[in-house]
mmCIF file of C-alpha atoms in Angstrom:
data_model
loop_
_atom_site.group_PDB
_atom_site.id
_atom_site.type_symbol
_atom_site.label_atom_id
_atom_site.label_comp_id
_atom_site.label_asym_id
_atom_site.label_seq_id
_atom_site.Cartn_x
_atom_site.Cartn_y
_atom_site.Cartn_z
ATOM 1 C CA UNK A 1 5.050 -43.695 1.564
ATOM 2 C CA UNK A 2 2.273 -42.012 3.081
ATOM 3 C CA UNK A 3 4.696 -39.698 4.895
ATOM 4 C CA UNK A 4 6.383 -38.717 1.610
ATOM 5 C CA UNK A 5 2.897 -37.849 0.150
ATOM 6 C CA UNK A 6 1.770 -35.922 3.706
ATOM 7 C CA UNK A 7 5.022 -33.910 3.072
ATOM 8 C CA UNK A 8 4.455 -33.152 -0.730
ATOM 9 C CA UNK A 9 1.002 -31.898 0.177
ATOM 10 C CA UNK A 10 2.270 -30.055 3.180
ATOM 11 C CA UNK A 11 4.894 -28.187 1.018
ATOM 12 C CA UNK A 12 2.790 -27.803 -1.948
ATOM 13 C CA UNK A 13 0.385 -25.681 0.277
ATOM 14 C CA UNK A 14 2.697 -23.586 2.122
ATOM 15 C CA UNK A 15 4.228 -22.265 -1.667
ATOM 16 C CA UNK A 16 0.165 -22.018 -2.320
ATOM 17 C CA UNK A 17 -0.477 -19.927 0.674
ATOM 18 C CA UNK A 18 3.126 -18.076 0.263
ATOM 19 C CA UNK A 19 2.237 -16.952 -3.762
ATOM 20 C CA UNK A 20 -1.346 -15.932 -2.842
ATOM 21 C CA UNK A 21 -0.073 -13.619 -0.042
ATOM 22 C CA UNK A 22 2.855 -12.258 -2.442
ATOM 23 C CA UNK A 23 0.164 -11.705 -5.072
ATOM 24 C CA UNK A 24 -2.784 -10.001 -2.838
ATOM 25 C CA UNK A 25 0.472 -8.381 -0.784
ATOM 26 C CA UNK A 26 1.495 -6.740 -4.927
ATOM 27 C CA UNK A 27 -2.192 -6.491 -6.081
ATOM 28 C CA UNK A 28 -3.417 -4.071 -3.359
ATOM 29 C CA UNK A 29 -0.111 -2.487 -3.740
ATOM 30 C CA UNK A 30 -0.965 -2.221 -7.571
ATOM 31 C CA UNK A 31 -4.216 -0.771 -7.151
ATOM 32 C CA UNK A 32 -3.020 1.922 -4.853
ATOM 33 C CA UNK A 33 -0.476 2.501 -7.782
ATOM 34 C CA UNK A 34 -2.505 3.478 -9.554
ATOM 35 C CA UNK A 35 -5.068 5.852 -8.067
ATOM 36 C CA UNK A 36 -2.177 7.932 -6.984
ATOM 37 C CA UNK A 37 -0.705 7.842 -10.321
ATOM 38 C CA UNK A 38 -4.086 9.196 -11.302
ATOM 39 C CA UNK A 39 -4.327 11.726 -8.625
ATOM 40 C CA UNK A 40 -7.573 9.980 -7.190
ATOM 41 C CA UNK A 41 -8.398 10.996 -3.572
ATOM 42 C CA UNK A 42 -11.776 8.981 -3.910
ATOM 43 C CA UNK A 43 -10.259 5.511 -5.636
ATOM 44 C CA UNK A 44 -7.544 5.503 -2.905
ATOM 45 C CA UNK A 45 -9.722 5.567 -0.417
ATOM 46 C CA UNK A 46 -11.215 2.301 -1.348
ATOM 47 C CA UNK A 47 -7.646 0.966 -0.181
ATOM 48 C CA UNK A 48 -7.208 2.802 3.010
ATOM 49 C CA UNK A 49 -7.608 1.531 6.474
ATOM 50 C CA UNK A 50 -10.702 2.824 8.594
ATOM 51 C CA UNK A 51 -8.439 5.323 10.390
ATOM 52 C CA UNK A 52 -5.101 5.962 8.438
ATOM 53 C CA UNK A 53 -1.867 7.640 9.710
ATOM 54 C CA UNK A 54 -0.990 9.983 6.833
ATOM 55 C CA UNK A 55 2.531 12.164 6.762
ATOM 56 C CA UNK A 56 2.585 15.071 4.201
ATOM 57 C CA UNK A 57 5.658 17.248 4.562
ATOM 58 C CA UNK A 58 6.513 16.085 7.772
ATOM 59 C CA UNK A 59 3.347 16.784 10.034
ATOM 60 C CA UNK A 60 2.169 13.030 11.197
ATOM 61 C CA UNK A 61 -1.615 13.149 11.356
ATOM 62 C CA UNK A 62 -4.020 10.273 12.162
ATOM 63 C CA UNK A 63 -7.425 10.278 9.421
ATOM 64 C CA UNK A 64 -10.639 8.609 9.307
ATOM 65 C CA UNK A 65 -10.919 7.287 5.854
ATOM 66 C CA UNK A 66 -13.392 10.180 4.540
ATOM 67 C CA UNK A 67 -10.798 12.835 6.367
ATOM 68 C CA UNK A 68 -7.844 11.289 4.378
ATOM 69 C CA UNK A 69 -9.992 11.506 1.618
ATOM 70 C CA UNK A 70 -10.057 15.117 1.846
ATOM 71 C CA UNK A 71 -6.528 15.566 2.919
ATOM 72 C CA UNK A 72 -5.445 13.990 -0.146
ATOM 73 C CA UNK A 73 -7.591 15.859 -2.462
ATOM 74 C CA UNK A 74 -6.258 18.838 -1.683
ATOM 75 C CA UNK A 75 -2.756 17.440 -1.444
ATOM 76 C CA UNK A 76 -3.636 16.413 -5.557
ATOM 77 C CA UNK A 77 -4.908 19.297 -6.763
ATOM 78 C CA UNK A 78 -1.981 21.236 -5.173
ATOM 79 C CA UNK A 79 0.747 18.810 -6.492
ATOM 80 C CA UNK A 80 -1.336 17.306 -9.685
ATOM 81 C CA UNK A 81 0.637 13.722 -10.391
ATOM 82 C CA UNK A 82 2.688 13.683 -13.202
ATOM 83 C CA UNK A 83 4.725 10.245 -12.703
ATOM 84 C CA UNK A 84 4.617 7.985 -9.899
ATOM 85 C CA UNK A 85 6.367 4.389 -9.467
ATOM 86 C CA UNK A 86 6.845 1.897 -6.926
ATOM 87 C CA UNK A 87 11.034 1.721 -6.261
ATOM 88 C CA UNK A 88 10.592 -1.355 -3.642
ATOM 89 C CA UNK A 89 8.439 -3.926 -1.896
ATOM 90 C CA UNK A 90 8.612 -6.295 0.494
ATOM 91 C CA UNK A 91 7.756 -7.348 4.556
ATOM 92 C CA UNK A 92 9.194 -6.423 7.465
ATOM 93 C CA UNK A 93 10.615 -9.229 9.963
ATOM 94 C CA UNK A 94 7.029 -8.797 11.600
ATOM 95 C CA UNK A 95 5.338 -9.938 8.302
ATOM 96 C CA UNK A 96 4.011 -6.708 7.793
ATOM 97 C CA UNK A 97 3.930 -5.562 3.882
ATOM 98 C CA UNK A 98 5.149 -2.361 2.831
ATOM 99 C CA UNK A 99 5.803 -0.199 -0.402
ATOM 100 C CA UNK A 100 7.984 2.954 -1.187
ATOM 101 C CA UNK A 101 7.660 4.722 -4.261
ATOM 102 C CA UNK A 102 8.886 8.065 -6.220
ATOM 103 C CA UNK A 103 6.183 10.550 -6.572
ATOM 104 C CA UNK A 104 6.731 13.437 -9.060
ATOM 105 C CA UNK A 105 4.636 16.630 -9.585
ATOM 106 C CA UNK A 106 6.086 19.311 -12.061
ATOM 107 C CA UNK A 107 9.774 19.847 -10.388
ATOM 108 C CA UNK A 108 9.188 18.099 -6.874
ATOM 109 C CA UNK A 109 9.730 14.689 -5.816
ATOM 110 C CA UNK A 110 8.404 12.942 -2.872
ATOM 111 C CA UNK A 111 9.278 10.021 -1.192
ATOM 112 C CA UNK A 112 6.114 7.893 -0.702
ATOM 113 C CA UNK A 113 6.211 5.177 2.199
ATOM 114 C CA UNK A 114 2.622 3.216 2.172
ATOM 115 C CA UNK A 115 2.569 0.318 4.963
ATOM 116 C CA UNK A 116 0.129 -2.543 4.609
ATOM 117 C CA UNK A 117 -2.227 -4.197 7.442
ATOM 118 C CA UNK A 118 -4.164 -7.045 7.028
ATOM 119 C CA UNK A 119 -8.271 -6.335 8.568
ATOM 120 C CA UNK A 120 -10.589 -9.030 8.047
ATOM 121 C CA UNK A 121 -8.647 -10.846 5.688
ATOM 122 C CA UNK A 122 -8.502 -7.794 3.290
ATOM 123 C CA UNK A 123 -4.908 -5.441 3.148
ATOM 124 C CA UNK A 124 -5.466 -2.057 3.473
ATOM 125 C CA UNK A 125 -3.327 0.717 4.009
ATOM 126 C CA UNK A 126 -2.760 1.611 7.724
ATOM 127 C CA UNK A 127 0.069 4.625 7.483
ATOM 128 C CA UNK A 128 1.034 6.466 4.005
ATOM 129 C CA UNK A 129 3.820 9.011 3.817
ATOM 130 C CA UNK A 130 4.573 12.147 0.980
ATOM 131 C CA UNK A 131 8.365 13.026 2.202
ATOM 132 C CA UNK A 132 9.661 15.823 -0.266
ATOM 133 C CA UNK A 133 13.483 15.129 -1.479
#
């Protein structure tokens, strides 16, 4: 009996533990969401990594968080936002979370591929990626 209970506890917090990281994993995820969707170099900052691996139009560059924060100001003003959605989330086999999404400003699309690292029990984003299609 007090096995059966041991095990109903012990499976009851693994789903706990499982849902919360799903829902910080999709809420961080969300929040980038939407400061891109808004064009917002400064709000996606907040989300960003202390050094942050950014890829815009195929040159690979590795930021501090107040250098991406330029780099993606201009990147906004020079492609202003006008739709952007996440397409598909998930982990890798690793455990490590990752987004990609459809970015559109006027007639270009990019491909946007944001992976997730957990620092000090907070996700932020370690390596973001603009690929035109």
């Amino acid at each position: 009996m007090k096995m059966r209970r041991f095990l109903s506890a012990f499976v009851f917090l693994c789903i706990s533990i499982h849902s919360f990281s799903t829902f910080a994993q999709s809420d961080v995820i969300d929040q980038v969401k939407e400061t891109i969707k808004a064009g917002s170099a400064k709000e996606l900052t907040k989300y960003l990594n202390q050094t942050v691996d950014v890829t815009l139009d195929g040159s690979v560059q590795s930021y501090s968080k107040a250098q991406a924060e330029f780099v993606f100001r201009d990147f906004f003003k020079q492609h202003p936002p006008s739709e952007f959605s996440i397409i598909h989330q998930g982990s890798s086999k690793g455990g490590q979370p990752f987004a990609i999404g459809q970015f559109k400003s006027g007639s270009e699309t990019y491909r946007v591929f944001m992976k997730i690292k957990v620092i000090n029990n907070q996700q932020l984003v370690h390596e973001i990626s603009f690929a035109k299609e």
